[in-house]
PDB file of C-alpha atoms in Angstrom:
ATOM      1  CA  UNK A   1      19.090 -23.741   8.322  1.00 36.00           C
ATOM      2  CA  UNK A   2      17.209 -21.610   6.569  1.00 36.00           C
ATOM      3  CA  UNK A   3      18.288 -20.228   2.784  1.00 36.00           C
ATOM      4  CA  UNK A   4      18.933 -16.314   2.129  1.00 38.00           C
ATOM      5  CA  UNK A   5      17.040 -16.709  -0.579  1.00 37.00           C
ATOM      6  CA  UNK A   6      13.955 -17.454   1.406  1.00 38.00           C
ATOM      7  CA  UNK A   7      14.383 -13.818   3.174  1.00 40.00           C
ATOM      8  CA  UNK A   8      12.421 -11.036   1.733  1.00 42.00           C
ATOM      9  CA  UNK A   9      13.681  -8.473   0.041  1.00 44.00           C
ATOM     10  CA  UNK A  10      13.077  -4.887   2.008  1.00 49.00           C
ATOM     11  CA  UNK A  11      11.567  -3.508  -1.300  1.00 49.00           C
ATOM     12  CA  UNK A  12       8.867  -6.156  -1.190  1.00 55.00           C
ATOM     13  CA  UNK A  13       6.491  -3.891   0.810  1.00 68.00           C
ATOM     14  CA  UNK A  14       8.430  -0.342   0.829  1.00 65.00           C
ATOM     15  CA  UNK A  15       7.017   0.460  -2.311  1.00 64.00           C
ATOM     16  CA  UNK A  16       3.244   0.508  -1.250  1.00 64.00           C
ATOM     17  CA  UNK A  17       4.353   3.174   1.690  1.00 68.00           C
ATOM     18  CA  UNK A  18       4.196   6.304  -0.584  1.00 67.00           C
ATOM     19  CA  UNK A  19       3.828   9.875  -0.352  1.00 65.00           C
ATOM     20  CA  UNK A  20       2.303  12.243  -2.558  1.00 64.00           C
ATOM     21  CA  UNK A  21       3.548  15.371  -1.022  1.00 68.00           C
ATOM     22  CA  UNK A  22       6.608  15.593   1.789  1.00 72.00           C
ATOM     23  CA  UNK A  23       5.059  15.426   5.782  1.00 74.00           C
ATOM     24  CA  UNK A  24       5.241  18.993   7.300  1.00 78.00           C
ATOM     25  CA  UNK A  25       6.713  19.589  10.270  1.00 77.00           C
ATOM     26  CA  UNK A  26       3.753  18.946  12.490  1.00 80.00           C
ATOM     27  CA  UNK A  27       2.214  16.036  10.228  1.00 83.00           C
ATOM     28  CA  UNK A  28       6.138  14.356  10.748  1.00 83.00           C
ATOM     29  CA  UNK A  29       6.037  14.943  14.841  1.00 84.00           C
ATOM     30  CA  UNK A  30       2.924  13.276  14.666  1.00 88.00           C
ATOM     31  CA  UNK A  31       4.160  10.465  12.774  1.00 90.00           C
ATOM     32  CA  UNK A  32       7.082   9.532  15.197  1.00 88.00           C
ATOM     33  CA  UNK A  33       4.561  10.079  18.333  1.00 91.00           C
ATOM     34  CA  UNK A  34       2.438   7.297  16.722  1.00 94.00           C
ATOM     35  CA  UNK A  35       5.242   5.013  16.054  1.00 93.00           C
ATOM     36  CA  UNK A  36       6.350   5.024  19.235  1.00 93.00           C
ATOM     37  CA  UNK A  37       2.800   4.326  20.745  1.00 96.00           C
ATOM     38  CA  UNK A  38       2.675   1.248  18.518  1.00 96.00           C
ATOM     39  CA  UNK A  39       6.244   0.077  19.316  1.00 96.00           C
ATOM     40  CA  UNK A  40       4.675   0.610  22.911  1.00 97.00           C
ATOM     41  CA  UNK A  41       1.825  -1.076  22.990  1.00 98.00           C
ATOM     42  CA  UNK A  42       3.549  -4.082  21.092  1.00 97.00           C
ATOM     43  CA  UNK A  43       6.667  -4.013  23.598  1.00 97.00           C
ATOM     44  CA  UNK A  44       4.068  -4.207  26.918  1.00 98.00           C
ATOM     45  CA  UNK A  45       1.852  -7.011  25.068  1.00 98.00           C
ATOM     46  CA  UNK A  46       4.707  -9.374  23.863  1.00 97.00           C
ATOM     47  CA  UNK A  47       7.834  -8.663  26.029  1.00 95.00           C
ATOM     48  CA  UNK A  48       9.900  -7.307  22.988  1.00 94.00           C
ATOM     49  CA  UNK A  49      13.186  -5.092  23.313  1.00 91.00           C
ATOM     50  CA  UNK A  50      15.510  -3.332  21.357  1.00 92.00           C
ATOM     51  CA  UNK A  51      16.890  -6.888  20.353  1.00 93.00           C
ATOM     52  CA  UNK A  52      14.003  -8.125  18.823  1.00 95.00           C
ATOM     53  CA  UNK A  53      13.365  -4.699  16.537  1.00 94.00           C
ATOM     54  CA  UNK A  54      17.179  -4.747  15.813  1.00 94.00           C
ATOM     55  CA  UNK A  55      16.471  -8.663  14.617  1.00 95.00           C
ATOM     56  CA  UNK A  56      13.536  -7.701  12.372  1.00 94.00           C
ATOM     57  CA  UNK A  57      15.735  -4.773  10.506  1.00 93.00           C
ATOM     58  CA  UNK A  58      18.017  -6.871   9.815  1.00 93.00           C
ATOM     59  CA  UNK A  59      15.466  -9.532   8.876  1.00 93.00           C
ATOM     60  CA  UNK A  60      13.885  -7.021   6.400  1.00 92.00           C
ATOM     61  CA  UNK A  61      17.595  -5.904   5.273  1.00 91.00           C
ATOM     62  CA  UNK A  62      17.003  -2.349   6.647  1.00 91.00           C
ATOM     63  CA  UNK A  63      19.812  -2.209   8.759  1.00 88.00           C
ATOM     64  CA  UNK A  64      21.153   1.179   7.185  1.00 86.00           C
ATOM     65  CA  UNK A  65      18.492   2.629   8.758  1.00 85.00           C
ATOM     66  CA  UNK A  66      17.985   1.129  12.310  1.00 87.00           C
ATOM     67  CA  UNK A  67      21.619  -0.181  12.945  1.00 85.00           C
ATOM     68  CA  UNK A  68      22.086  -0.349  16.725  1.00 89.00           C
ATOM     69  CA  UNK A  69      20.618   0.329  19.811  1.00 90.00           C
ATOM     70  CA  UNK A  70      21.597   3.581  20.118  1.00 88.00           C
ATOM     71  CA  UNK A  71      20.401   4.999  16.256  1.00 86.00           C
ATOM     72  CA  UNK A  72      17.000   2.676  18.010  1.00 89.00           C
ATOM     73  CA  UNK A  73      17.102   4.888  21.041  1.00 87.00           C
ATOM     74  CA  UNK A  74      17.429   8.195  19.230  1.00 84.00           C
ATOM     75  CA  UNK A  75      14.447   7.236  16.886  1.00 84.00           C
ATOM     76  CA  UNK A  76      12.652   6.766  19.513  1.00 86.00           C
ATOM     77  CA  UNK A  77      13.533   9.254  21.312  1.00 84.00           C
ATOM     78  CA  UNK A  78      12.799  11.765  18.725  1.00 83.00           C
ATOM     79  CA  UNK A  79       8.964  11.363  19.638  1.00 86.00           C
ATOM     80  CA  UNK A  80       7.956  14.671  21.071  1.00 86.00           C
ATOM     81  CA  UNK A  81       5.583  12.839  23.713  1.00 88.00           C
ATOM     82  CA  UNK A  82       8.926  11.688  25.307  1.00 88.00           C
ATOM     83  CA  UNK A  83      10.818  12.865  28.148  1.00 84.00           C
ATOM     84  CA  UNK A  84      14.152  14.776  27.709  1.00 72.00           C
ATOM     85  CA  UNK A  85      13.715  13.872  23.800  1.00 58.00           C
ATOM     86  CA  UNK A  86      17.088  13.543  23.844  1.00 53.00           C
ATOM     87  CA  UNK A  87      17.550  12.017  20.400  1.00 50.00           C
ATOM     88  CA  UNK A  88      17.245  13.770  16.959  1.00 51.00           C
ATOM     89  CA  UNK A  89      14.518  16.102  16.893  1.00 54.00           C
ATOM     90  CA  UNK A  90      13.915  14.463  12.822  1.00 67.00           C
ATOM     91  CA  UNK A  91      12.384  12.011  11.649  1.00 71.00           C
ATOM     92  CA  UNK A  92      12.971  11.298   8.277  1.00 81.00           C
ATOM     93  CA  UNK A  93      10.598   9.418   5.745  1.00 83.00           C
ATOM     94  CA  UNK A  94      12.647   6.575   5.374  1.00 85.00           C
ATOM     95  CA  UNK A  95      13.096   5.772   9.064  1.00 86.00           C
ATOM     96  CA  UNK A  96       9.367   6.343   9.336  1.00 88.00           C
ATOM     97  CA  UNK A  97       8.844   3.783   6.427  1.00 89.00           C
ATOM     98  CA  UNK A  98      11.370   1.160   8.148  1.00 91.00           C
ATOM     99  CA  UNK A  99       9.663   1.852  11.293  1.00 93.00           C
ATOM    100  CA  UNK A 100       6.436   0.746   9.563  1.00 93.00           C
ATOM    101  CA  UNK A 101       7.835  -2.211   8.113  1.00 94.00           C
ATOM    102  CA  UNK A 102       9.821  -2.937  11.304  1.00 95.00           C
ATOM    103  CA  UNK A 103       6.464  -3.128  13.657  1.00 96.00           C
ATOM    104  CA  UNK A 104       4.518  -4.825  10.937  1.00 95.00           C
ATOM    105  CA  UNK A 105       6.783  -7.641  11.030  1.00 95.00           C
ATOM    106  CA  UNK A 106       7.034  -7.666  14.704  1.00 97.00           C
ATOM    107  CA  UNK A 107       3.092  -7.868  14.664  1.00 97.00           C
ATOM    108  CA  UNK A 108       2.781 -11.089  12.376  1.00 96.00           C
ATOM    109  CA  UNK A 109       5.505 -12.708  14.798  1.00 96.00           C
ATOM    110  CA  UNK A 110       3.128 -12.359  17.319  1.00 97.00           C
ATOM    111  CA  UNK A 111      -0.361 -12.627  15.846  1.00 97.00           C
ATOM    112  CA  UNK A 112      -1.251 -15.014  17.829  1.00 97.00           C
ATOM    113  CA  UNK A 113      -0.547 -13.526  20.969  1.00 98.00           C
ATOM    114  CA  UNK A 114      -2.035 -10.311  19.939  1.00 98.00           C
ATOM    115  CA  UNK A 115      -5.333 -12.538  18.225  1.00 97.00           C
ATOM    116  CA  UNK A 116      -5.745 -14.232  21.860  1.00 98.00           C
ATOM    117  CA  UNK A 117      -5.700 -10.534  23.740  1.00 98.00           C
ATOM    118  CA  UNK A 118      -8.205  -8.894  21.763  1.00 97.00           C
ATOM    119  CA  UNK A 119     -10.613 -12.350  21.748  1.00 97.00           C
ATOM    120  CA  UNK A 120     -10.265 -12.142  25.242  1.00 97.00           C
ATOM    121  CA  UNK A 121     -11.379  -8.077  25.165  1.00 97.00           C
ATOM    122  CA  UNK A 122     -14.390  -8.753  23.151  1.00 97.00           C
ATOM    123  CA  UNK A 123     -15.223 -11.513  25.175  1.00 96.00           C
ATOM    124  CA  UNK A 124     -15.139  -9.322  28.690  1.00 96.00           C
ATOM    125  CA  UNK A 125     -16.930  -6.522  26.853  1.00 95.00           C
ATOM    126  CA  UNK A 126     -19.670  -8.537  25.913  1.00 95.00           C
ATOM    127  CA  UNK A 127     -20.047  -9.671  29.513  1.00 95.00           C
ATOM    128  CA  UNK A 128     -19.989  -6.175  30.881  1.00 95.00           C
ATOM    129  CA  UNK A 129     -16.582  -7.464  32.821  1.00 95.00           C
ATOM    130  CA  UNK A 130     -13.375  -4.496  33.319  1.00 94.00           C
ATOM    131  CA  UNK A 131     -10.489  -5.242  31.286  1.00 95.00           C
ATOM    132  CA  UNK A 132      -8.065  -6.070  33.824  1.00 93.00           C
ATOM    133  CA  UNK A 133     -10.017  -9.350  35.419  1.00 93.00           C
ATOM    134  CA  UNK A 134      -8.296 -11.479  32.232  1.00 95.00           C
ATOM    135  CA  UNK A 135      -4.284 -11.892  33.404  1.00 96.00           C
ATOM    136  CA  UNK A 136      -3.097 -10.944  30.170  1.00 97.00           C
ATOM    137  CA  UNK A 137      -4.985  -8.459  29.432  1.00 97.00           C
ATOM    138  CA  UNK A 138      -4.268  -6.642  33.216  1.00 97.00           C
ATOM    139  CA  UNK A 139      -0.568  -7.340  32.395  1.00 97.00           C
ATOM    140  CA  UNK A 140      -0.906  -5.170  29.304  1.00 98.00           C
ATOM    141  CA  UNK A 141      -2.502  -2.289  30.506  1.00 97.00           C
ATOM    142  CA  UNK A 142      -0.512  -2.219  34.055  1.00 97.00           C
ATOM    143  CA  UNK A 143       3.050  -2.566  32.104  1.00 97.00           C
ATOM    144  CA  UNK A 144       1.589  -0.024  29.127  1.00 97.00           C
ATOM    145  CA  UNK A 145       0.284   2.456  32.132  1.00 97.00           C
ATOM    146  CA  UNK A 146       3.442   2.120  33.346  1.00 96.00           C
ATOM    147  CA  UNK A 147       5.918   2.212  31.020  1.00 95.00           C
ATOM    148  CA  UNK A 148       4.013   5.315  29.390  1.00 96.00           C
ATOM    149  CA  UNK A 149       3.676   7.150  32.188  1.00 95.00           C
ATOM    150  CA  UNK A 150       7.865   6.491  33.076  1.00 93.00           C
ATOM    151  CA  UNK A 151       8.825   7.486  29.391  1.00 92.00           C
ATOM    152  CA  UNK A 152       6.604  10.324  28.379  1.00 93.00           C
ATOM    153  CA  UNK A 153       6.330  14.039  28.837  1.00 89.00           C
ATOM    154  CA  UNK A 154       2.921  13.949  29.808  1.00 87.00           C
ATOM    155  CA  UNK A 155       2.767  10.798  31.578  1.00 85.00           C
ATOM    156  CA  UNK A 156       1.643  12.071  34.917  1.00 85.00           C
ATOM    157  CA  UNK A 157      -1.364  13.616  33.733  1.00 88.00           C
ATOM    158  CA  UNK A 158      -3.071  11.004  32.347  1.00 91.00           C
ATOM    159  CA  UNK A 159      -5.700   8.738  34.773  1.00 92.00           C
ATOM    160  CA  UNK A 160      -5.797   5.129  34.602  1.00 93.00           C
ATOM    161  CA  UNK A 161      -8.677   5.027  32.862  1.00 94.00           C
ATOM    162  CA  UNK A 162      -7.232   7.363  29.731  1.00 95.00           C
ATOM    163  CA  UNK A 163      -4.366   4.883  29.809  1.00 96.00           C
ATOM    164  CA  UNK A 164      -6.447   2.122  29.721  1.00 97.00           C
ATOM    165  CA  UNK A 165      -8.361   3.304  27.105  1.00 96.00           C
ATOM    166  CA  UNK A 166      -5.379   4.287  24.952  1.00 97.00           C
ATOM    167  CA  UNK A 167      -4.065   0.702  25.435  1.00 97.00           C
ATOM    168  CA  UNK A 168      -6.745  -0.998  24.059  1.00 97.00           C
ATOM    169  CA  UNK A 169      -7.359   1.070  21.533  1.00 97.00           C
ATOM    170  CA  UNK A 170      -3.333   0.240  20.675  1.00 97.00           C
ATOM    171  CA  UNK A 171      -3.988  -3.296  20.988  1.00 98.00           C
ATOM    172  CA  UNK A 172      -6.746  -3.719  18.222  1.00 97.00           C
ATOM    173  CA  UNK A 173      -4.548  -1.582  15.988  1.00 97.00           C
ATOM    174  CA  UNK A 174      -1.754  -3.894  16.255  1.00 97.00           C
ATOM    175  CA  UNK A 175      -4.369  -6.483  15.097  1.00 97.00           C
ATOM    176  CA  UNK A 176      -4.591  -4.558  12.023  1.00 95.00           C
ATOM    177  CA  UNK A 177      -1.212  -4.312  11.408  1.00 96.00           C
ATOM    178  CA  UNK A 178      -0.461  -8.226  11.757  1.00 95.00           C
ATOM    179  CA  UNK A 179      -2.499  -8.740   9.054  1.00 93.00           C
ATOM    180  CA  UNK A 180      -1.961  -9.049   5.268  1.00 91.00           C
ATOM    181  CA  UNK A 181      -1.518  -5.709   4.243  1.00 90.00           C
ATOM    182  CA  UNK A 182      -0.980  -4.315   7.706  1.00 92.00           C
ATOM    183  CA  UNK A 183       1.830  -2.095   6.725  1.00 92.00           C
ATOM    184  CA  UNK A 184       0.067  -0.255   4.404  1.00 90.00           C
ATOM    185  CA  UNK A 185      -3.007   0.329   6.700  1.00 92.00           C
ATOM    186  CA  UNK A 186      -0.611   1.423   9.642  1.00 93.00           C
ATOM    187  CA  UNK A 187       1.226   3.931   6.812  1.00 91.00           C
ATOM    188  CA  UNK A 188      -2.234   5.483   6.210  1.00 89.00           C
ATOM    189  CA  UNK A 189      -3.193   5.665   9.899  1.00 90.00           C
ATOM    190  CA  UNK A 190       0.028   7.791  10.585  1.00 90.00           C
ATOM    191  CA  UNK A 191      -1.036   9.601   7.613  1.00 85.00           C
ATOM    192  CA  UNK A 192      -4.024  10.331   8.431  1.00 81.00           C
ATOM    193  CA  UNK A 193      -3.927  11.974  12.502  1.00 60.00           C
ATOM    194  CA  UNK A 194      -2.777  15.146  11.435  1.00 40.00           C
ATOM    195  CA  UNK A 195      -2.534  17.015  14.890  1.00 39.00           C
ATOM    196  CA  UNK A 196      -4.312  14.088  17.360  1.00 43.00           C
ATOM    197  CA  UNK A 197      -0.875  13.178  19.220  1.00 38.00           C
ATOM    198  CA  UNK A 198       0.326  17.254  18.967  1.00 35.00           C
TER     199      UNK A 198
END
């Protein structure tokens, strides 16, 4: 049984995710469209739901801010690459920084998993070889393609091999992010695309 006291405290990494100025609209927009990219990618890699990110909340003690599927389901659904968006059209910095600390934790719960994927990537890029002739890598990208193109405004327009690419490109991030100090890269990534996902 493990010991509350062995559970970290939620200000342990919240206060390296810092802002100088507030987000602007746009710069905010583009914030929860990345976040929900990530949560993506890491959803169609390891199988997680709106269980496991409800778990990790309340493993971090951020509960107030992600307290149930549905306050889950209207932060994500306040992305503005998603269908309908009908969830809160706001995003505010708080959510975005429990979001951060949310997927950074998923991310180390499944390093390995994420480790053995992108091994496996350099490995068929070095022999020339397409992405999908590894199982788990095909997996990925067919249930990322998938689920993207099922969820989001724009899903339709996008080829497989945009997808694909996108995908990828999701999955080394998320080895980033598992690492020490992950949350603070993944803050300045969202940060830093100013009008990319716009």
């Amino acid at each position: 049984m493990r010991s509350k006291a062995s559970s970290p405290k939620p200000t342990a990494n919240w206060e390296d995710l810092t802002l100088n100025t507030s987000p602007d609209p746009v710069q905010l927009d583009n914030i929860k469209a990345q976040l929900d990219l990530v949560l993506l990618a890491l959803e169609a890699l390891a199988g997680i739901g709106s269980e496991a990110i409800l778990a990790a909340a309340a493993h971090l003690g951020l509960e107030s801010m992600v307290a149930d599927r549905v306050s889950l389901w209207r932060l994500r659904q306040s992305s503005p690459l998603r269908k309908g968006q009908g969830g809160r059209k706001k995003l505010d910095v708080e959510e975005a920084r429990s979001l951060v600390l949310i997927i950074c934790h998923l991310t180390k719960q499944h390093q390995e998993l994420i480790r053995r994927a992108v091994a496996l990537l350099e490995q068929l890029t070095e022999q020339n070889q397409k992405p999908h002739q590894a199982a788990l890598l095909g997996d990925y990208i067919d249930t990322f393609s998938n689920t993207y193109q099922e969820r989001m405004e724009d899903g339709d327009s996008y080829s497989a091999e945009v997808l694909t690419h996108l995908a990828l490109k999701l999955l080394i991030d998320l080895l980033f992010y598992s690492s020490p100090g992950g949350h603070r890269r993944l803050w300045l990534a969202l940060l830093g695309k100013s009008k990319k996902y716009s």
